[in-house]
């Protein structure tokens, strides 16, 4: 059944083989990813977070009619005074949604509201604050420019122009844009189906009695949250016991129903860790051990059409590896053309950060401004990889790269804000 066993060069076939650097692991992962090709049409009210499957060409000009940018008076540019001021006769009003039907001739003006169509003959709008009206005439001073305060037809978007490009993730602005074009539906890629399960004999579900030495399963819930925010369809396959047969059965079932499977726990080298072994027997393990902390044991494997991520059991390690591997991987698989590179910022470390060379370390931290307005970053509480609190309080990671060693307070470090991540 084994198509390919663990390649010892790929980040560790044995417990003592060298760790794969983070960037190399990511590169290999990107090389193994496929993309969802099925397309479906959904209504724009169901399209938030979905991925645009084809270019959307605007069926109309935006704005659809030449209109006023503010409340004022529509006039002819020829009638603007060069010096002194000039009185024009008011011949009617153009309302938003109810245009003035006539034409503006020399010496005439039309009262106009924001968004109302420009009457024929007029090409300029004078703001109401800059004019004086007695109801029958309006008096306008010098200093105006022909064409001012007018929004031209098609100025924002011309009919036939690409309004949204394929591969874009639909956010609220895009939903509004589609609606503004009169489009009620959009072609999007099928949602990515992701199955998740936790492994561990010690795990219990919230609500169950907690006997001796048991632990409530939190990983399925952080994963559920992060996947939901990414727009994936989540299949929760519960808790799996620490036996080879149970893990194998869970991997096979999940692989049969999902595009991606994510497990947590059981991926290191303990007596009760079967994930890596089972994967090696069922498919190709692309990498297994990566030089990062937290999160070192992380298995990435290909099983026929399904990709498998075996994350470590520690709750913080699950979130760190999700941010560093799964988020960019899943966005690509979902069809996002340009999964925005995670923005790195620079900030000053508020305290000393212990670090060993030879691996990338992620501190959970709070990025804020100090009294002088400078960006500083302060680590959150205890950093043990089981301490979810450190993640909950944090708003960013401090990333200390492979070659870096312990940094002292006051050093400038790389920061990856969570904002916009998942
Ligand atoms: P493992 O990677 O299976 O050796 O697990 C490492 C640590 O993470 C152990 O202390 C586990 O009890 C804990 N752990 C594993 N899975 C979960 C989970 N789903 N929720 C909370 N803690 C977990
Ligand atoms: Mg375990």
PDB file of N, CA, C and O in Angstrom, residues 3 29 40 64 91 93 109 159 167 174 193 202 213 218 264 268 292 294 307 323 325 345 382 389 404 413 417:
ATOM      1  N   UNK A   3       3.091   3.905  -1.114  1.00  0.00           N
ATOM      2  CA  UNK A   3       3.586   4.365  -2.412  1.00  0.00           C
ATOM      3  C   UNK A   3       4.988   4.912  -2.279  1.00  0.00           C
ATOM      4  O   UNK A   3       5.802   4.811  -3.155  1.00  0.00           O
ATOM      5  N   UNK A  29       5.932  22.889   0.417  1.00  0.00           N
ATOM      6  CA  UNK A  29       4.475  22.825   0.573  1.00  0.00           C
ATOM      7  C   UNK A  29       3.794  23.495  -0.627  1.00  0.00           C
ATOM      8  O   UNK A  29       2.890  22.918  -1.230  1.00  0.00           O
ATOM      9  N   UNK A  40     -19.286  27.811  -8.802  1.00  0.00           N
ATOM     10  CA  UNK A  40     -20.733  27.868  -8.590  1.00  0.00           C
ATOM     11  C   UNK A  40     -21.159  29.333  -8.539  1.00  0.00           C
ATOM     12  O   UNK A  40     -20.336  30.214  -8.285  1.00  0.00           O
ATOM     13  N   UNK A  64     -23.762  56.146 -13.688  1.00  0.00           N
ATOM     14  CA  UNK A  64     -24.539  55.890 -14.895  1.00  0.00           C
ATOM     15  C   UNK A  64     -25.010  57.161 -15.586  1.00  0.00           C
ATOM     16  O   UNK A  64     -25.429  57.131 -16.737  1.00  0.00           O
ATOM     17  N   UNK A  91     -34.557  78.379 -12.892  1.00  0.00           N
ATOM     18  CA  UNK A  91     -35.680  77.903 -13.715  1.00  0.00           C
ATOM     19  C   UNK A  91     -36.222  76.558 -13.244  1.00  0.00           C
ATOM     20  O   UNK A  91     -37.121  75.994 -13.856  1.00  0.00           O
ATOM     21  N   UNK A  93     -35.556  72.765 -10.432  1.00  0.00           N
ATOM     22  CA  UNK A  93     -34.732  71.977  -9.510  1.00  0.00           C
ATOM     23  C   UNK A  93     -34.492  70.586 -10.088  1.00  0.00           C
ATOM     24  O   UNK A  93     -35.401  69.993 -10.678  1.00  0.00           O
ATOM     25  N   UNK A 109     -29.985  79.151 -14.331  1.00  0.00           N
ATOM     26  CA  UNK A 109     -29.395  78.167 -13.415  1.00  0.00           C
ATOM     27  C   UNK A 109     -30.495  77.253 -12.905  1.00  0.00           C
ATOM     28  O   UNK A 109     -31.672  77.614 -12.926  1.00  0.00           O
ATOM     29  N   UNK A 159     -18.288  51.037 -18.688  1.00  0.00           N
ATOM     30  CA  UNK A 159     -18.895  49.794 -19.134  1.00  0.00           C
ATOM     31  C   UNK A 159     -17.852  48.989 -19.918  1.00  0.00           C
ATOM     32  O   UNK A 159     -17.131  49.550 -20.747  1.00  0.00           O
ATOM     33  N   UNK A 167      -9.849  35.490  -8.762  1.00  0.00           N
ATOM     34  CA  UNK A 167      -8.845  35.222  -7.736  1.00  0.00           C
ATOM     35  C   UNK A 167      -8.905  36.186  -6.578  1.00  0.00           C
ATOM     36  O   UNK A 167      -8.153  36.068  -5.622  1.00  0.00           O
ATOM     37  N   UNK A 174     -16.209  44.690  -2.023  1.00  0.00           N
ATOM     38  CA  UNK A 174     -16.488  44.041  -3.304  1.00  0.00           C
ATOM     39  C   UNK A 174     -17.977  43.704  -3.425  1.00  0.00           C
ATOM     40  O   UNK A 174     -18.549  43.783  -4.512  1.00  0.00           O
ATOM     41  N   UNK A 193     -13.100  22.062   1.243  1.00  0.00           N
ATOM     42  CA  UNK A 193     -13.609  21.204   2.333  1.00  0.00           C
ATOM     43  C   UNK A 193     -12.446  20.735   3.188  1.00  0.00           C
ATOM     44  O   UNK A 193     -11.518  20.119   2.688  1.00  0.00           O
ATOM     45  N   UNK A 202      -6.146  11.236  26.194  1.00  0.00           N
ATOM     46  CA  UNK A 202      -6.460  12.095  27.343  1.00  0.00           C
ATOM     47  C   UNK A 202      -7.560  13.114  27.023  1.00  0.00           C
ATOM     48  O   UNK A 202      -8.032  13.812  27.924  1.00  0.00           O
ATOM     49  N   UNK A 213      -6.573  13.151  35.074  1.00  0.00           N
ATOM     50  CA  UNK A 213      -5.564  13.372  34.032  1.00  0.00           C
ATOM     51  C   UNK A 213      -6.122  13.491  32.622  1.00  0.00           C
ATOM     52  O   UNK A 213      -5.468  13.133  31.652  1.00  0.00           O
ATOM     53  N   UNK A 218      -9.189  21.541  22.947  1.00  0.00           N
ATOM     54  CA  UNK A 218      -9.390  22.918  22.478  1.00  0.00           C
ATOM     55  C   UNK A 218      -9.004  23.077  21.011  1.00  0.00           C
ATOM     56  O   UNK A 218      -9.494  23.969  20.325  1.00  0.00           O
ATOM     57  N   UNK A 264      -4.501  17.150  14.954  1.00  0.00           N
ATOM     58  CA  UNK A 264      -3.568  17.707  15.924  1.00  0.00           C
ATOM     59  C   UNK A 264      -3.196  16.616  16.911  1.00  0.00           C
ATOM     60  O   UNK A 264      -4.012  15.746  17.217  1.00  0.00           O
ATOM     61  N   UNK A 268       4.603  13.489  17.108  1.00  0.00           N
ATOM     62  CA  UNK A 268       6.045  13.432  17.400  1.00  0.00           C
ATOM     63  C   UNK A 268       6.496  11.976  17.516  1.00  0.00           C
ATOM     64  O   UNK A 268       5.979  11.121  16.807  1.00  0.00           O
ATOM     65  N   UNK A 292      11.166  25.158  13.756  1.00  0.00           N
ATOM     66  CA  UNK A 292      10.423  26.289  14.310  1.00  0.00           C
ATOM     67  C   UNK A 292      10.037  25.978  15.753  1.00  0.00           C
ATOM     68  O   UNK A 292       9.941  24.818  16.154  1.00  0.00           O
ATOM     69  N   UNK A 294       7.095  27.613  18.611  1.00  0.00           N
ATOM     70  CA  UNK A 294       6.630  26.234  18.785  1.00  0.00           C
ATOM     71  C   UNK A 294       6.215  25.622  17.450  1.00  0.00           C
ATOM     72  O   UNK A 294       6.067  26.342  16.466  1.00  0.00           O
ATOM     73  N   UNK A 307      -4.602  16.577   0.764  1.00  0.00           N
ATOM     74  CA  UNK A 307      -3.403  17.009   1.491  1.00  0.00           C
ATOM     75  C   UNK A 307      -3.659  16.837   2.973  1.00  0.00           C
ATOM     76  O   UNK A 307      -4.759  17.090   3.461  1.00  0.00           O
ATOM     77  N   UNK A 323      -1.133  29.623  11.266  1.00  0.00           N
ATOM     78  CA  UNK A 323      -0.817  30.922  10.671  1.00  0.00           C
ATOM     79  C   UNK A 323       0.331  30.819   9.668  1.00  0.00           C
ATOM     80  O   UNK A 323       0.307  31.441   8.619  1.00  0.00           O
ATOM     81  N   UNK A 325       1.676  28.042   8.073  1.00  0.00           N
ATOM     82  CA  UNK A 325       1.584  27.103   6.951  1.00  0.00           C
ATOM     83  C   UNK A 325       0.191  27.060   6.337  1.00  0.00           C
ATOM     84  O   UNK A 325       0.028  27.222   5.138  1.00  0.00           O
ATOM     85  N   UNK A 345       6.308  43.947  10.200  1.00  0.00           N
ATOM     86  CA  UNK A 345       6.626  45.302  10.631  1.00  0.00           C
ATOM     87  C   UNK A 345       7.856  45.228  11.520  1.00  0.00           C
ATOM     88  O   UNK A 345       8.251  44.156  11.960  1.00  0.00           O
ATOM     89  N   UNK A 382       3.268  33.917  30.086  1.00  0.00           N
ATOM     90  CA  UNK A 382       4.062  32.709  29.921  1.00  0.00           C
ATOM     91  C   UNK A 382       3.914  32.207  28.499  1.00  0.00           C
ATOM     92  O   UNK A 382       2.836  32.218  27.932  1.00  0.00           O
ATOM     93  N   UNK A 389      -3.640  31.264  26.674  1.00  0.00           N
ATOM     94  CA  UNK A 389      -3.766  32.626  27.147  1.00  0.00           C
ATOM     95  C   UNK A 389      -2.813  33.569  26.431  1.00  0.00           C
ATOM     96  O   UNK A 389      -3.157  34.703  26.094  1.00  0.00           O
ATOM     97  N   UNK A 404      19.212  34.209  14.260  1.00  0.00           N
ATOM     98  CA  UNK A 404      19.228  35.144  15.385  1.00  0.00           C
ATOM     99  C   UNK A 404      19.352  34.392  16.715  1.00  0.00           C
ATOM    100  O   UNK A 404      18.853  33.280  16.864  1.00  0.00           O
ATOM    101  N   UNK A 413      12.917  44.292  16.230  1.00  0.00           N
ATOM    102  CA  UNK A 413      12.605  42.914  15.799  1.00  0.00           C
ATOM    103  C   UNK A 413      11.474  42.921  14.761  1.00  0.00           C
ATOM    104  O   UNK A 413      10.757  43.915  14.614  1.00  0.00           O
ATOM    105  N   UNK A 417       1.673  41.247  12.639  1.00  0.00           N
ATOM    106  CA  UNK A 417       0.388  41.491  13.313  1.00  0.00           C
ATOM    107  C   UNK A 417      -0.638  40.434  12.907  1.00  0.00           C
ATOM    108  O   UNK A 417      -0.622  39.955  11.782  1.00  0.00           O
TER     109      UNK A 417
END
